């Protein structure tokens, strides 16, 4: 049953070793579920102690293995307790989701099956197609829309933008590069996430090809300014290709007027891309959908399931309305990858033809597991609950004598500050709060002023968590101001 000793494998070498590894696997399963179940009673975040950090930094390359049990002990003691904290009910930093136990199981099964998901006649391919079809339905896209699951919003947005550029350049960018025609211009508001600058750089267009448009007092792109910019660029001999709109800006959760942008793109023959990294998920809710009206008219839409879909990292998604246009931007032939009429190579490399990657992980399975086991209604209810909680937090801040709201909170992001404190003091308050292990919001700068920023994409949060947040910020704020003086004195 087991191979000749001379023929090595990385699998366990005997029945006994398989049994030992299986038992360890069961212990891991139990402990990771205990960890998740007991998360509320642990600090949100704690700094890795220096001795542990030193071990991490100086551990030599393991040329000989120490065995899975010993490696697991190192994980339990040195890694698990010192994560960023996003599985905790009071983690509201940046925009991070907190995953689900079902998602953990999906990851486990995906790794066990271990397909490469470039395409071909593979059940994993069909699962991804199914998930994409479900996503199209949830986002108001036609069933024949194309799509791709990606590592995250940054990558999904990059794909959408690349498809748009290829479709609207008016020359063959794939063959000729940017030398094939006039300067191509992309438009987005100044509240757009930094992925766009990186994408412009990576696509060889440079940030000079990005026209950054101002926002109104609701942090939404100014349509009049956008129109003027497009006209001015055309007059100057440049070629406008794409408007990037945002559904749920990273700073405040604002959503551009998507219907107006859809109209404009139609009129101007521009590609309409929507970055809905987290905000697009609000479309799942009948109650919230109105804020995103027009999103379903996008040529391409990027969003994450690892943020407000509460699925484990990493999983983002891009949908492209027209499947042929999507494929035209990426499909390439190679003799060693060619499709056969029958057998596992039948059907071609569907996914490799829709993006940059050839080998890809089976991230579709955790989405499939999450949606099949929990149902999208439960996920949608959690999204609605988060928006309710954001409203509740706004009401708590408004009632507090020492706190003030820093921006409108249309969705799930609440920005506020300690009213009697300087930017530096607010920063100190935030760091002390994070280090206390009570809660982890993050920060931003709004109109030049520092703000504590609470992004609620957390299905474990309860109202009482926001009460504790407000109470703790008030307390720390009092102490910080008492210790460092009122702003006038600092
Ligand atoms: C609006 C927006 N777009 C894009 C991104 C990037 O997504 P990811 O972190 O999944 O790459 C984020 C991340 O927070 C975001 O909030």
Coordinates of C-alpha atoms and ligand atoms in Angstrom, one line a residue:
X1 CA 0.0 0.0 0.0
X2 CA 2.8 2.4 0.8
X3 CA 5.5 3.0 -1.8
X4 CA 9.0 1.7 -1.7
X5 CA 11.1 3.7 0.8
X6 CA 13.2 5.1 -2.0
X7 CA 10.2 6.8 -3.6
X8 CA 9.5 9.8 -1.5
X9 CA 6.2 11.7 -1.2
X10 CA 5.1 14.6 1.0
X11 CA 2.1 12.7 2.2
X12 CA 2.2 10.8 5.5
X13 CA 4.3 7.7 5.1
X14 CA 2.2 5.2 7.0
X15 CA -1.3 4.5 8.2
X16 CA -0.2 5.6 11.7
X17 CA 1.1 8.9 10.4
X18 CA -2.1 9.5 8.5
X19 CA -4.0 8.8 11.7
X20 CA -1.9 11.2 13.7
X21 CA -2.3 14.0 11.1
X22 CA -6.0 13.4 10.9
X23 CA -6.3 13.7 14.7
X24 CA -4.3 16.9 14.7
X25 CA -6.6 18.2 11.9
X26 CA -9.6 17.5 14.1
X27 CA -7.9 19.3 17.0
X28 CA -7.2 22.3 14.8
X29 CA -10.9 22.4 13.7
X30 CA -12.1 22.4 17.3
X31 CA -9.6 25.0 18.4
X32 CA -10.3 27.4 15.5
X33 CA -14.0 27.2 16.1
X34 CA -13.4 27.7 19.9
X35 CA -11.4 30.8 18.9
X36 CA -14.2 32.2 16.8
X37 CA -16.9 31.4 19.3
X38 CA -15.0 33.0 22.1
X39 CA -13.7 36.0 20.2
X40 CA -15.9 38.5 22.1
X41 CA -14.1 37.7 25.3
X42 CA -10.7 38.4 23.9
X43 CA -9.0 41.7 23.2
X44 CA -9.8 43.0 19.7
X45 CA -6.1 43.5 19.1
X46 CA -3.0 43.0 21.1
X47 CA 0.6 43.8 20.0
X48 CA 2.8 40.8 19.5
X49 CA 5.2 40.8 22.5
X50 CA 8.8 41.5 21.6
X51 CA 10.2 38.0 22.3
X52 CA 7.5 36.4 20.0
X53 CA 8.3 39.1 17.4
X54 CA 12.0 38.4 17.6
X55 CA 11.3 34.7 17.0
X56 CA 9.2 35.5 14.0
X57 CA 12.0 37.8 12.7
X58 CA 14.9 35.5 13.3
X59 CA 13.6 32.0 12.9
X60 CA 15.9 30.4 10.4
X61 CA 14.7 28.7 7.2
X62 CA 13.4 25.3 8.2
X63 CA 15.5 23.0 6.1
X64 CA 14.3 20.0 8.1
X65 CA 10.7 19.8 9.2
X66 CA 9.7 19.8 12.9
X67 CA 6.4 18.0 12.2
X68 CA 2.9 19.4 11.8
X69 CA 2.1 19.2 15.6
X70 CA 5.1 21.4 16.5
X71 CA 4.3 23.9 13.7
X72 CA 0.8 24.1 14.9
X73 CA 1.9 24.9 18.5
X74 CA 3.9 27.8 17.1
X75 CA 0.8 29.0 15.3
X76 CA -1.4 28.8 18.4
X77 CA 1.1 30.6 20.6
X78 CA 2.8 33.0 18.3
X79 CA 0.4 33.8 15.4
X80 CA -3.2 33.3 16.3
X81 CA -3.4 35.7 19.2
X82 CA -1.8 38.6 17.4
X83 CA -3.9 39.1 14.3
X84 CA -5.2 42.5 13.2
X85 CA -8.5 41.6 15.0
X86 CA -11.1 41.7 12.3
X87 CA -12.9 38.5 13.5
X88 CA -13.9 40.4 16.7
X89 CA -17.3 42.0 17.2
X90 CA -15.7 45.4 17.9
X91 CA -13.4 45.6 14.9
X92 CA -14.4 48.4 12.6
X93 CA -11.1 49.5 11.0
X94 CA -10.6 50.3 7.4
X95 CA -13.1 48.1 5.6
X96 CA -12.6 44.5 6.7
X97 CA -15.1 41.7 6.9
X98 CA -15.0 39.1 9.6
X99 CA -15.7 35.9 7.8
X100 CA -17.9 33.0 9.0
X101 CA -17.4 29.5 10.2
X102 CA -19.0 28.1 7.1
X103 CA -16.5 30.1 5.1
X104 CA -13.7 28.5 7.0
X105 CA -15.1 25.1 6.0
X106 CA -15.4 26.2 2.4
X107 CA -11.7 27.1 2.4
X108 CA -10.8 23.8 4.0
X109 CA -12.7 21.8 1.3
X110 CA -11.3 24.0 -1.5
X111 CA -7.7 23.3 -0.4
X112 CA -8.5 19.6 -0.1
X113 CA -9.8 19.5 -3.6
X114 CA -7.1 21.9 -4.9
X115 CA -8.2 22.5 -8.5
X116 CA -6.4 25.3 -10.4
X117 CA -9.5 26.9 -11.8
X118 CA -8.2 28.4 -15.0
X119 CA -11.2 26.8 -16.7
X120 CA -11.7 23.5 -18.7
X121 CA -14.2 20.8 -17.8
X122 CA -13.8 21.0 -14.1
X123 CA -16.5 21.0 -11.4
X124 CA -14.7 24.0 -9.8
X125 CA -15.2 25.9 -13.0
X126 CA -18.9 25.2 -12.9
X127 CA -19.1 26.3 -9.2
X128 CA -17.4 29.6 -10.1
X129 CA -19.8 30.1 -13.1
X130 CA -22.7 29.4 -10.7
X131 CA -21.5 31.9 -8.1
X132 CA -21.0 34.5 -10.9
X133 CA -24.5 33.9 -12.1
X134 CA -25.9 34.4 -8.5
X135 CA -23.8 37.6 -8.2
X136 CA -25.2 38.9 -11.5
X137 CA -28.7 38.3 -10.2
X138 CA -28.1 40.0 -6.9
X139 CA -26.5 43.0 -8.5
X140 CA -29.2 43.5 -11.2
X141 CA -27.0 42.4 -14.0
X142 CA -28.3 40.3 -16.9
X143 CA -27.8 36.5 -16.5
X144 CA -25.5 36.4 -19.6
X145 CA -23.1 38.8 -18.0
X146 CA -19.5 37.7 -17.7
X147 CA -17.4 37.9 -14.5
X148 CA -14.4 36.7 -12.6
X149 CA -13.7 36.0 -8.9
X150 CA -10.5 37.8 -7.9
X151 CA -8.3 38.3 -4.9
X152 CA -10.0 41.6 -4.0
X153 CA -11.5 44.9 -5.0
X154 CA -8.2 46.3 -6.2
X155 CA -7.8 43.5 -8.7
X156 CA -11.5 43.3 -9.7
X157 CA -11.4 47.1 -10.4
X158 CA -8.3 46.8 -12.4
X159 CA -9.9 44.2 -14.6
X160 CA -13.0 46.3 -15.1
X161 CA -10.9 49.3 -16.0
X162 CA -8.7 47.3 -18.4
X163 CA -11.8 45.9 -20.2
X164 CA -13.2 49.4 -20.5
X165 CA -10.0 50.9 -21.9
X166 CA -9.8 48.1 -24.5
X167 CA -13.4 48.6 -25.5
X168 CA -13.4 52.4 -25.8
X169 CA -9.8 53.3 -26.9
X170 CA -10.7 53.3 -30.5
X171 CA -7.5 51.4 -31.4
X172 CA -6.0 48.1 -30.5
X173 CA -4.4 48.8 -27.1
X174 CA -3.4 45.2 -26.7
X175 CA -1.4 45.2 -29.9
X176 CA -0.2 48.8 -30.1
X177 CA 0.1 49.8 -26.5
X178 CA -0.7 53.5 -25.8
X179 CA 1.2 54.6 -28.9
X180 CA -1.7 53.5 -31.1
X181 CA -3.8 56.7 -30.6
X182 CA -4.5 59.8 -28.7
X183 CA -4.1 60.2 -24.9
X184 CA -6.8 58.1 -23.2
X185 CA -8.5 59.7 -20.2
X186 CA -10.2 58.2 -17.2
X187 CA -12.5 60.2 -14.8
X188 CA -13.2 59.7 -11.1
X189 CA -13.9 61.8 -8.0
X190 CA -11.2 62.8 -5.5
X191 CA -12.9 60.4 -3.0
X192 CA -12.0 57.4 -5.2
X193 CA -10.0 54.7 -3.5
X194 CA -6.2 54.6 -4.2
X195 CA -6.6 51.4 -6.3
X196 CA -7.3 53.6 -9.3
X197 CA -4.0 55.5 -9.2
X198 CA -2.1 52.2 -8.9
X199 CA -4.2 50.8 -11.8
X200 CA -3.4 53.8 -14.0
X201 CA 0.3 53.4 -13.2
X202 CA 0.3 49.7 -13.9
X203 CA -1.7 50.1 -17.1
X204 CA 1.0 52.4 -18.4
X205 CA -1.4 55.3 -18.6
X206 CA 0.2 57.1 -15.7
X207 CA -1.6 59.3 -13.2
X208 CA -1.5 62.1 -15.8
X209 CA -4.3 60.3 -17.7
X210 CA -6.5 60.4 -14.6
X211 CA -8.8 63.3 -14.3
X212 CA -9.7 63.9 -10.7
X213 CA -13.1 65.5 -10.3
X214 CA -14.3 67.4 -7.2
X215 CA -17.1 66.4 -4.9
X216 CA -20.2 68.1 -3.5
X217 CA -20.9 68.5 0.2
X218 CA -22.2 64.9 0.3
X219 CA -18.8 63.7 -1.0
X220 CA -20.4 62.7 -4.4
X221 CA -18.7 63.4 -7.7
X222 CA -19.8 66.8 -9.2
X223 CA -21.5 65.9 -12.4
X224 CA -21.2 69.4 -13.9
X225 CA -17.5 69.4 -13.3
X226 CA -17.2 65.9 -14.8
X227 CA -19.1 67.0 -17.9
X228 CA -16.9 70.0 -18.3
X229 CA -13.7 68.0 -17.9
X230 CA -14.8 65.5 -20.6
X231 CA -15.6 68.3 -23.0
X232 CA -12.3 70.1 -22.3
X233 CA -10.3 66.9 -22.9
X234 CA -12.1 66.2 -26.2
X235 CA -11.4 69.8 -27.3
X236 CA -7.7 69.3 -26.4
X237 CA -7.5 66.2 -28.6
X238 CA -7.6 63.6 -25.9
X239 CA -9.9 60.6 -25.9
X240 CA -12.1 60.1 -22.8
X241 CA -12.7 56.4 -22.3
X242 CA -14.0 55.6 -18.8
X243 CA -15.8 57.1 -15.8
X244 CA -15.1 55.3 -12.6
X245 CA -18.0 55.9 -10.1
X246 CA -18.0 54.8 -6.5
X247 CA -20.8 53.0 -4.7
X248 CA -19.7 53.5 -1.1
X249 CA -16.6 55.7 -0.8
X250 CA -13.9 54.4 1.5
X251 CA -13.9 57.7 3.6
X252 CA -17.6 58.2 4.3
X253 CA -19.7 55.6 2.4
X254 CA -21.0 58.2 -0.1
X255 CA -22.3 56.9 -3.4
X256 CA -22.0 58.9 -6.6
X257 CA -25.1 59.7 -8.6
X258 CA -24.9 56.5 -10.6
X259 CA -28.0 57.1 -12.7
X260 CA -26.7 60.5 -13.8
X261 CA -23.3 59.0 -14.6
X262 CA -24.9 56.1 -16.6
X263 CA -26.8 58.7 -18.6
X264 CA -23.6 60.7 -19.2
X265 CA -21.6 57.7 -20.2
X266 CA -24.3 56.6 -22.6
X267 CA -24.4 60.1 -24.2
X268 CA -20.6 60.4 -24.4
X269 CA -20.0 56.7 -25.4
X270 CA -17.8 56.1 -22.4
X271 CA -17.3 52.9 -20.3
X272 CA -19.2 53.1 -17.0
X273 CA -17.3 51.3 -14.3
X274 CA -18.5 51.2 -10.7
X275 CA -16.2 50.5 -7.8
X276 CA -18.6 49.0 -5.2
X277 CA -15.9 47.3 -3.1
X278 CA -18.2 47.2 -0.1
X279 CA -21.1 49.6 -1.0
X280 CA -22.4 47.5 -3.9
X281 CA -23.5 44.8 -1.4
X282 CA -26.1 47.3 -0.2
X283 CA -27.9 46.6 -3.5
X284 CA -28.9 43.2 -2.0
X285 CA -31.2 45.1 0.3
X286 CA -34.5 46.3 -1.0
X287 CA -34.4 49.0 1.6
X288 CA -31.0 50.3 0.6
X289 CA -31.0 49.7 -3.1
X290 CA -32.4 53.1 -3.9
X291 CA -29.1 54.7 -2.9
X292 CA -27.4 52.8 -5.6
X293 CA -29.9 53.4 -8.4
X294 CA -28.2 53.1 -11.8
X295 CA -25.5 50.7 -10.6
X296 CA -27.2 47.9 -12.6
X297 CA -26.5 50.0 -15.7
X298 CA -22.7 49.8 -15.3
X299 CA -20.6 48.2 -18.0
X300 CA -18.5 46.7 -15.3
X301 CA -18.8 46.4 -11.5
X302 CA -16.3 45.5 -9.0
X303 CA -17.0 44.4 -5.4
X304 CA -15.7 42.3 -2.6
X305 CA -17.3 39.4 -0.9
X306 CA -14.6 39.4 1.8
X307 CA -15.8 42.8 3.1
X308 CA -19.6 43.2 3.4
X309 CA -20.3 39.7 2.1
X310 CA -18.6 38.5 5.4
X311 CA -16.7 35.7 3.5
X312 CA -13.1 34.9 4.5
X313 CA -10.2 36.5 2.6
X314 CA -9.6 36.7 -0.2
X315 CA -12.5 37.1 -2.6
X316 CA -13.5 39.9 -4.8
X317 CA -15.6 39.9 -8.0
X318 CA -15.9 41.7 -11.2
X319 CA -18.9 41.6 -13.4
X320 CA -18.9 42.7 -17.0
X321 CA -22.2 43.2 -18.8
X322 CA -21.0 42.1 -22.2
X323 CA -19.2 38.7 -22.2
X324 CA -17.6 39.2 -25.6
X325 CA -16.2 42.6 -24.7
X326 CA -14.7 41.0 -21.5
X327 CA -13.1 38.2 -23.4
X328 CA -11.7 40.5 -26.1
X329 CA -9.6 42.3 -23.5
X330 CA -7.8 39.2 -22.3
X331 CA -8.2 36.1 -24.4
X332 CA -5.0 34.6 -25.7
X333 CA -4.1 31.3 -27.4
X334 CA -1.2 29.1 -26.7
X335 CA -0.7 25.7 -28.1
X336 CA -0.1 24.0 -24.7
X337 CA -3.4 25.5 -23.4
X338 CA -5.7 24.8 -26.3
X339 CA -9.2 23.4 -25.8
X340 CA -10.0 19.8 -26.9
X341 CA -13.4 18.5 -28.2
X342 CA -13.7 16.1 -25.3
X343 CA -11.9 15.2 -22.0
X344 CA -10.8 17.5 -19.2
X345 CA -9.5 20.2 -21.7
X346 CA -13.0 20.6 -23.2
X347 CA -14.5 24.1 -22.9
X348 CA -11.3 26.1 -23.0
X349 CA -9.8 28.3 -20.4
X350 CA -12.8 30.4 -19.5
X351 CA -11.4 32.2 -16.5
X352 CA -7.8 32.6 -17.8
X353 CA -9.4 34.3 -20.8
X354 CA -11.2 36.9 -18.5
X355 CA -8.2 38.2 -16.6
X356 CA -4.5 38.1 -16.0
X357 CA -4.1 35.0 -13.9
X358 CA -3.9 31.5 -15.3
X359 CA -3.8 29.4 -12.1
X360 CA -6.3 30.5 -9.6
X361 CA -7.6 29.4 -6.2
X362 CA -11.0 27.8 -5.7
X363 CA -12.3 30.8 -3.9
X364 CA -15.6 30.2 -5.4
X365 CA -16.2 27.4 -3.0
X366 CA -16.3 29.5 0.1
X367 CA -18.8 31.8 -1.5
X368 CA -20.9 28.8 -2.7
X369 CA -20.7 27.3 0.8
X370 CA -21.6 30.5 2.5
X371 CA -24.5 31.3 0.2
X372 CA -25.9 27.7 0.1
X373 CA -25.6 27.2 3.8
X374 CA -26.7 30.6 5.1
X375 CA -28.7 31.9 2.2
X376 CA -28.3 35.4 0.8
X377 CA -31.3 36.6 2.8
X378 CA -29.3 36.1 6.0
X379 CA -26.3 38.0 4.6
X380 CA -28.6 40.8 3.4
X381 CA -30.1 41.0 6.9
X382 CA -26.7 41.4 8.4
X383 CA -25.9 44.2 5.9
X384 CA -29.1 46.0 6.9
X385 CA -28.3 45.5 10.6
X386 CA -24.9 47.1 10.1
X387 CA -26.6 50.2 8.5
X388 CA -29.0 50.3 11.4
X389 CA -26.0 50.1 13.8
X390 CA -24.3 53.0 11.9
X391 CA -27.5 55.1 12.5
X392 CA -27.5 54.1 16.1
X393 CA -23.8 55.1 16.5
X394 CA -24.6 58.5 14.9
X395 CA -27.4 59.0 17.4
X396 CA -25.0 58.1 20.3
X397 CA -22.3 60.5 19.0
X398 CA -24.9 63.3 18.6
X399 CA -26.1 62.8 22.1
X400 CA -22.6 62.8 23.6
X401 CA -21.6 66.2 25.0
X402 CA -17.9 65.6 24.0
X403 CA -18.1 64.0 20.6
X404 CA -19.1 65.4 17.2
X405 CA -20.0 63.8 13.8
X406 CA -17.4 64.6 11.1
X407 CA -19.4 63.6 8.0
X408 CA -22.8 62.4 6.9
X409 CA -23.2 58.6 7.3
X410 CA -25.4 57.4 4.5
X411 CA -24.3 53.7 4.7
X412 CA -22.2 51.9 7.2
X413 CA -19.3 54.3 7.9
X414 CA -19.4 56.8 10.7
X415 CA -16.7 59.4 11.2
X416 CA -16.5 61.4 14.3
X417 CA -14.1 63.2 16.6
X418 CA -13.6 64.2 20.2
X419 CA -14.9 67.7 20.0
X420 CA -12.7 69.5 22.4
X421 CA -9.5 68.0 21.1
X422 CA -6.9 68.8 18.4
X423 CA -6.1 66.4 15.5
X424 CA -3.0 65.2 17.3
X425 CA -5.1 64.5 20.4
X426 CA -7.8 62.7 18.4
X427 CA -5.0 60.6 16.9
X428 CA -3.7 59.8 20.4
X429 CA -7.3 58.9 21.5
X430 CA -7.6 56.5 18.6
X431 CA -4.3 54.8 19.3
X432 CA -5.0 54.4 23.0
X433 CA -8.4 53.0 22.2
X434 CA -6.9 50.4 19.8
X435 CA -4.2 49.5 22.2
X436 CA -6.7 49.1 25.0
X437 CA -8.1 46.1 23.1
X438 CA -11.7 47.4 23.5
X439 CA -12.3 48.4 19.9
X440 CA -10.5 49.0 16.6
X441 CA -11.8 51.8 14.4
X442 CA -9.4 53.4 12.0
X443 CA -9.0 57.0 10.9
X444 CA -9.2 59.3 8.0
X445 CA -8.8 63.0 7.1
X446 CA -11.9 64.9 6.1
X447 CA -11.5 68.4 4.7
X448 CA -8.1 68.6 6.3
X449 CA -9.2 67.4 9.8
X450 CA -8.5 64.1 11.5
X451 CA -11.5 61.9 12.2
X452 CA -12.0 58.6 13.9
X453 CA -13.6 56.3 11.4
X454 CA -15.9 53.3 12.2
X455 CA -16.6 51.1 9.2
X456 CA -19.2 48.5 10.1
X457 CA -19.0 45.4 8.0
X458 CA -19.2 43.1 11.0
X459 CA -22.0 40.6 11.5
X460 CA -20.9 40.0 15.1
X461 CA -21.4 43.6 16.3
X462 CA -24.2 44.4 18.7
X463 CA -25.7 47.7 19.7
X464 CA -24.0 47.4 23.1
X465 CA -20.6 47.3 21.3
X466 CA -21.3 50.9 20.0
X467 CA -22.3 52.0 23.5
X468 CA -19.0 50.7 24.8
X469 CA -17.1 52.4 22.0
X470 CA -18.7 55.8 22.8
X471 CA -18.1 55.5 26.5
X472 CA -14.5 54.4 26.0
X473 CA -13.7 57.2 23.6
X474 CA -15.3 59.8 26.0
X475 CA -13.2 58.4 28.8
X476 CA -9.9 58.3 26.9
X477 CA -10.6 61.7 25.4
X478 CA -11.1 63.2 28.8
X479 CA -7.8 61.7 30.0
X480 CA -5.9 62.7 26.9
X481 CA -7.1 66.3 27.0
X482 CA -6.4 66.5 30.7
X483 CA -2.9 65.2 30.2
X484 CA -1.9 67.3 27.1
X485 CA -4.0 70.4 27.6
X486 CA -6.9 71.8 25.6
X487 CA -6.3 72.5 21.9
X488 CA -5.6 76.2 22.5
X489 CA -2.7 75.2 24.7
X490 CA -1.2 72.5 22.5
Ligands
LIG1 C1 -14.1 51.8 -2.2 C2 -13.0 50.8 -2.2 N1 -12.5 50.4 -3.4 C3 -11.5 49.5 -3.4 C4 -10.9 48.9 -2.3 C5 -9.8 47.9 -2.4 O1 -10.3 46.6 -2.2 P1 -9.4 45.5 -1.7 O2 -8.8 45.9 -0.3 O3 -10.3 44.3 -1.6 O4 -8.3 45.3 -2.7 C6 -11.4 49.3 -1.1 C7 -10.9 48.8 0.2 O5 -11.2 49.1 1.3 C8 -12.5 50.2 -1.0 O6 -13.0 50.6 0.2

